Amino acid sequence: MHCVACQSTIEPGDRWCPICGAITRRSDPDSERRFVTILRADVIDSTGLVAELEPEDAVSRLEPALAAMRGAVRQFGGIVSKELGDGLAAVFGAPIADDNHAPLACHAAIELVRRVAGLGDPGLQVRVGLHSGHVVAYMVASEFSKVYEIGGAAQHLAARLEAEAEANQIYVSEACQKLADGHVRFEFLGGKALRGFSQPLPVYRIVGASDLSSWRVRRARSISRFVDRTMERALLGRAAERVGTGRQTVLLLGDAGIGKSRLAHEFAQELKADGWRLIDAECSPNLQGAPFSTLKRLLLSILDAAARNPDGSGDPRGDRPLIQRCALDAVLDLPISEPQWTELEPHARGRAISDASCAIVESMTRHHRTVVLLEDLHWIDRASDAVVAAIASLQMPGLLVLLTSRPNGMPVWIARCRAEVVAMRPLDDDSGLAMLADMLGPSVANADLKNRIISHTANVPLFIEEVCRGLKDSGTLRGQWGDLALVRPIDELGIPTSIQGVIAARLDRVSRQERSLLQIAAALGSRLDVAMLRKIAKLPEEVLQDSLAALDRTELLVRIDRDLGDALEFRHEMVRQVTYDAMVEKVREDIHARILATFETDGTCADEPDTLCYHAVRAKDWQKAFGHGTDAGRKSLSRSAFADAANYFEIAMGSLDKTPMTPLREADAIDLRMEARAAFIASGHVAEWLDLGKEAARRADAIDDIGRKVAAMTVGSGAQNFYGTPVDAVAVGEEVVRLAEQWGNPGWLNLARYGLGQAYFLVGRYRDAERTVARAHEQLAGPEPRAPIGTAPKNLLVLCCMMKSFTHIIMGELDAAERLQQQAAAIAEETNRPYDRVAAAYSGGWLMLGRNDPAAAAAILEQGFVLAQKHGIRLFVPVLACHLGMAYLEQGLFDRARGMLAEAREEAKAVGYTSAVLRSSIYLALATSRLGDTQAAQNMLREARNTARQQGFSGLEAEALFGEATVTPPSSAENKAAILSALRVTIAIASESGALPLRQRAEAMLNEMPVRGDELT
């Protein structure tokens, strides 16, 4: 520990620095992330109110308002985090989490405005802003006091809402409104431009408090039917049957969201339908500080039931003794003029209230079987608690007292009144799926999503509902409740804000030591070994086991597979996420660093570089993240998981760039980009592939490394073949080959020649393409083959065979193409590498098309297409689809061809593969023509021809021209002239490029047409 003033080393117990005498304090106070509601309030124009007053008078003018604000905040469980001279900032939902933080903050704001207005000073007017969001909360200790501080962007939005509010108005953000809706009434004010925010934000104004009970608010939001609870309903049914012999009291006990209220109300309504009288009330978190608030609600329910009673028994207070009538009136806030009541001691008054309450419950029960339903005992006010205990202990036949409570708020008198406690459990899987089928619909298309939700929520009903609501609100699920469709993939289900506080409140009930273990477990994952937790936590065994036992009892972290091994898992993923998200960044970094060090020391994840990379990144150990990310990328490449490989290489590159700048680091950065190219190429990230080459070349220039500069240019020139114009690609490729020949690295020279050959092919210089690729092919097929980093010689040889085969097919040299195809197929069979097999399938299919065997071509290309999709080899998907469409077209399967070619064109556009877009467009036009839409076909071919001509794809220009000649009907002189012109240009281009089969087809078509002069007849 160090002094905050002079940075001298000090002992943890020292109160003063021994060097400079400064008071010591923690430089890093304990802090955590919290989801809370922030209240900001101030007095309007306070400066004008006190500008001309003496300091004492100024304080006297403003202090009553500040006192009223403090009182309102504290009444509803808030913490005043900061006083601002003429206002304050308060937080609800911290330091102890409360799932009702937003409604409480709204009620506090209403009370705050009311109290200030009640001061009788018309000059004191306040404005309030409320926002719910994530903050970093921590306790700051000074010599004499502690202050609870909050930080983060959320408090700024609350402040902006406060500044925007009008006099005696409360402005609320949308996040807060969604959480408090139903408990409070709002008016939408539209979007408002707030200082510091780039876009207008939706703003609401509080109109007033709602008279809806919490149950009615929850019921109004419910989107599912009541399911299962067979065992619990049976227990309640037996209790109801036993009321003939005496009072029965049942407590439904369970955590928030488990379904206590739903079960209680469903059962109570069944009893009511069977002739029972229902008296129901609930304890409110808003009124915990108001004496007898719960009892008042209960008495009002009794009076309402009596008024609706058809036997006309009337007001049950009428036949009570005078003192008891006064007692009931006192609870109901009715005026009392009896001196006997005012003369009673407080204890006697309390006894009278209890006796009177029990007496009217008894009087109601004498005439009808009665169920008294009282919800949420964990929020009961202290004054009502003793009276409810007395009611629950009545020895009265025909009375069923049904209570609900959370475990942390269960009253101490439950055992004394001999209540039967029914512990509520999550739903079983079948019931959870039934609930989801009711909300999402019975479609099997959502089966995987339903199973994910079950696992994510552990079948807690509220959590299931809110996750589904969140998916629908975000647009991930579309449709109506009961018939929803998943319209986009889901990476994480997340945690709806409506239940973050519910889970956080559970976490706040565990000890500091248990919380620390939970945090380590959350960083390790959903399931973990006790042995690993023991190594990282480094706690005495007795402390560790006691903490794990406590966490198991609370069902936050439970033991599993006792016979197979000592393992732990989170009861559901949401608990793990809330635990993890609650940690501030420095705590997370420390835990991940400890996990990483443990894994590296004992070799637990020696063959799992992806796991090591995950922890290294979150520990912000960038050097290790670079190493493990590179290893993970290589491992993914070896498994042909190209998208994963690209992701890990990106992590490795980003991590390396966060380390100190040195020439060695830059050399590593260049080499990493060269190695990563294969992952980006295969996964179809053409733009990123091009960027890799450009960035590597820039860095090589900066450190004056000619070898790495040539390598980078080679990578960039290869990307140009797909992303740029072929003329530019040829120019760059020729320069790269020249530099590679000077440098003398045969591996990079082979890749440069392959890339240049590909560029020649795309520009229509097929003879140059064949000669250039042949030189690389010769070296790679020789006794000492060489390939650059990130590529094996045989892998590059397969590509050379493929590329060289293409050129021979285009030039009509099918026997040479056959020999190359056989070599490619043999290598692919030997390596069994998906990328090699796909490349061999592509050239094999093209060869069969050249041999006029479209059925055989389709069979080969279909296998390659499936394999490319399965392994994410996206670069090959559009070209395979294109040639597969061509095979269908030549078999006369025109509809099938059009569908496949349209898919090929869209995929090529998505990848950025320009030549594939043109080729698929040409053959899509031919399929369209065969299906009868000649005009659309002509338009597509004309567009493809113009694009090919402008960008320099002369070979594809010739194919487009021949296509135009094929689809254009010779129905007019103008059309005949166009056909003649297209065929002649096709022949000229094909002759120059060496595309013999295309030239022969064009000549044959021309020769079949009678010509006079320069015109078709």
Coordinates of N, CA and C in Angstrom, one line a residue, residues 32-35 97 134 456 463 494-497 499-508 515 518-519 522 556 570 572-584 588:
E32 N -18.0 -1.6 -7.3 CA -18.6 -2.6 -8.2 C -19.6 -1.9 -9.1
R33 N -19.9 -2.6 -10.1 CA -20.9 -2.1 -11.1 C -22.3 -2.4 -10.5
R34 N -23.2 -1.5 -10.7 CA -24.5 -1.7 -10.2 C -25.5 -1.2 -11.2
F35 N -26.7 -1.8 -11.3 CA -27.8 -1.3 -12.1 C -28.7 -0.6 -11.2
A97 N -28.8 -4.2 -3.4 CA -29.6 -4.2 -4.5 C -31.1 -4.3 -4.2
H134 N -26.4 1.6 -15.6 CA -25.3 1.0 -14.9 C -24.3 2.1 -14.4
H456 N -30.7 -20.9 -20.0 CA -30.3 -19.6 -19.6 C -31.0 -19.1 -18.3
F463 N -38.1 -14.9 -15.3 CA -37.0 -14.8 -16.2 C -37.3 -15.2 -17.6
G494 N -28.6 -12.4 -23.0 CA -28.6 -11.2 -22.2 C -29.5 -11.3 -20.9
I495 N -29.5 -10.2 -20.2 CA -30.3 -10.1 -19.0 C -31.1 -8.9 -19.1
P496 N -32.4 -9.0 -19.2 CA -33.3 -7.9 -19.2 C -33.2 -7.0 -18.0
T497 N -33.2 -5.7 -18.2 CA -33.1 -4.8 -17.1 C -34.1 -5.0 -16.0
I499 N -35.0 -7.6 -14.6 CA -34.7 -8.7 -13.6 C -33.3 -8.6 -13.1
Q500 N -32.5 -7.6 -13.6 CA -31.2 -7.5 -13.1 C -31.2 -7.3 -11.6
G501 N -32.1 -6.4 -11.1 CA -32.1 -6.1 -9.7 C -32.6 -7.3 -8.9
V502 N -33.4 -8.2 -9.5 CA -33.9 -9.4 -8.8 C -32.7 -10.3 -8.5
I503 N -31.8 -10.5 -9.5 CA -30.6 -11.4 -9.3 C -29.6 -10.7 -8.4
A504 N -29.4 -9.4 -8.6 CA -28.4 -8.7 -7.8 C -28.8 -8.7 -6.3
A505 N -30.1 -8.6 -6.0 CA -30.6 -8.7 -4.6 C -30.2 -10.0 -4.0
R506 N -30.3 -11.1 -4.8 CA -29.9 -12.4 -4.2 C -28.4 -12.4 -4.0
L507 N -27.6 -11.9 -4.8 CA -26.2 -11.9 -4.6 C -25.8 -11.0 -3.4
D508 N -26.5 -10.0 -3.1 CA -26.2 -9.2 -1.9 C -26.5 -9.9 -0.6
R515 N -19.1 -14.0 -2.0 CA -19.2 -13.2 -3.2 C -17.9 -13.3 -4.0
L518 N -17.8 -16.5 -5.9 CA -18.7 -16.4 -7.0 C -18.1 -15.6 -8.2
Q519 N -17.3 -14.6 -7.9 CA -16.7 -13.8 -8.9 C -15.7 -14.6 -9.7
A522 N -17.5 -17.0 -11.8 CA -18.1 -16.4 -12.9 C -17.1 -16.2 -14.0
L556 N -27.1 -20.6 -5.8 CA -26.4 -19.7 -6.7 C -25.3 -20.5 -7.4
F570 N -23.3 -22.8 -12.1 CA -24.3 -21.8 -11.8 C -25.7 -22.4 -12.0
H572 N -28.2 -20.9 -13.0 CA -28.6 -20.5 -14.3 C -27.6 -19.4 -14.8
E573 N -27.5 -19.3 -16.1 CA -26.4 -18.5 -16.7 C -26.6 -17.0 -16.3
M574 N -27.9 -16.6 -16.0 CA -28.1 -15.2 -15.7 C -27.4 -14.8 -14.4
V575 N -27.4 -15.7 -13.4 CA -26.6 -15.4 -12.2 C -25.2 -15.2 -12.4
R576 N -24.6 -16.0 -13.3 CA -23.2 -15.9 -13.7 C -22.9 -14.5 -14.3
Q577 N -23.8 -14.2 -15.3 CA -23.6 -12.9 -16.0 C -23.7 -11.7 -15.1
V578 N -24.7 -11.7 -14.2 CA -24.9 -10.6 -13.2 C -23.7 -10.5 -12.3
T579 N -23.2 -11.6 -11.8 CA -22.0 -11.6 -11.0 C -20.8 -11.1 -11.7
Y580 N -20.6 -11.5 -12.9 CA -19.5 -11.0 -13.7 C -19.6 -9.6 -14.1
D581 N -20.8 -9.1 -14.5 CA -21.0 -7.7 -14.9 C -20.9 -6.8 -13.7
A582 N -21.1 -7.3 -12.5 CA -21.0 -6.4 -11.3 C -19.6 -6.1 -10.9
M583 N -18.6 -6.8 -11.4 CA -17.3 -6.5 -11.1 C -16.7 -5.3 -11.9
V584 N -16.0 -4.5 -11.3 CA -15.4 -3.4 -12.0 C -14.2 -3.9 -12.7
R588 N -12.0 -7.6 -12.4 CA -12.0 -8.6 -13.4 C -10.6 -8.9 -13.9

